[in-house]
């Protein structure tokens, strides 16, 4: 029951809650992308792409 109460609270504050999460993850993602070497990221991406196609 406590979980359901928390869920409804999160839904009520959903917009604000989601925006906060998005901002946090965007910050983390951009930081990790900058800190990681771009060439390594690109090679990984091309590997994944070659596997998918």
Coordinates of C-alpha atoms in Angstrom, one line a residue:
X1 CA 0.0 0.0 0.0
X2 CA 2.9 2.4 0.8
X3 CA 4.3 1.7 -2.7
X4 CA 0.9 2.7 -4.3
X5 CA 0.8 5.9 -2.2
X6 CA 4.3 6.8 -3.3
X7 CA 3.3 6.0 -6.9
X8 CA 0.3 8.4 -6.8
X9 CA 2.5 11.1 -5.2
X10 CA 5.0 10.6 -8.0
X11 CA 2.3 10.8 -10.6
X12 CA 0.9 14.0 -9.0
X13 CA 4.4 15.6 -9.0
X14 CA 5.2 13.7 -12.2
X15 CA 6.0 16.7 -14.4
X16 CA 8.4 18.3 -12.0
X17 CA 9.8 14.9 -11.1
X18 CA 10.5 13.9 -14.7
X19 CA 12.1 17.2 -15.5
X20 CA 14.5 16.8 -12.6
X21 CA 15.4 13.3 -13.7
X22 CA 15.9 14.4 -17.3
X23 CA 18.1 17.3 -16.3
X24 CA 20.2 15.0 -14.0
X25 CA 20.6 12.3 -16.7
X26 CA 21.4 14.9 -19.4
X27 CA 24.1 16.4 -17.2
X28 CA 25.5 12.9 -16.4
X29 CA 25.4 11.9 -20.1
X30 CA 27.0 15.1 -21.4
X31 CA 29.7 14.9 -18.7
X32 CA 30.5 11.2 -19.5
X33 CA 30.5 11.9 -23.2
X34 CA 33.0 14.8 -22.8
X35 CA 35.2 12.9 -20.4
X36 CA 35.2 9.7 -22.6
X37 CA 37.4 9.9 -25.7
X38 CA 35.2 10.6 -28.7
X39 CA 37.1 8.2 -31.0
X40 CA 36.5 5.3 -28.6
X41 CA 32.8 6.2 -28.5
X42 CA 32.5 6.4 -32.3
X43 CA 34.3 3.1 -32.8
X44 CA 31.9 1.4 -30.3
X45 CA 29.0 3.0 -32.1
X46 CA 30.2 1.7 -35.5
X47 CA 30.7 -1.7 -34.0
X48 CA 27.1 -1.8 -32.7
X49 CA 25.9 -0.4 -36.1
X50 CA 27.7 -3.2 -38.0
X51 CA 26.2 -5.8 -35.7
X52 CA 22.7 -4.4 -36.2
X53 CA 22.9 -4.1 -40.0

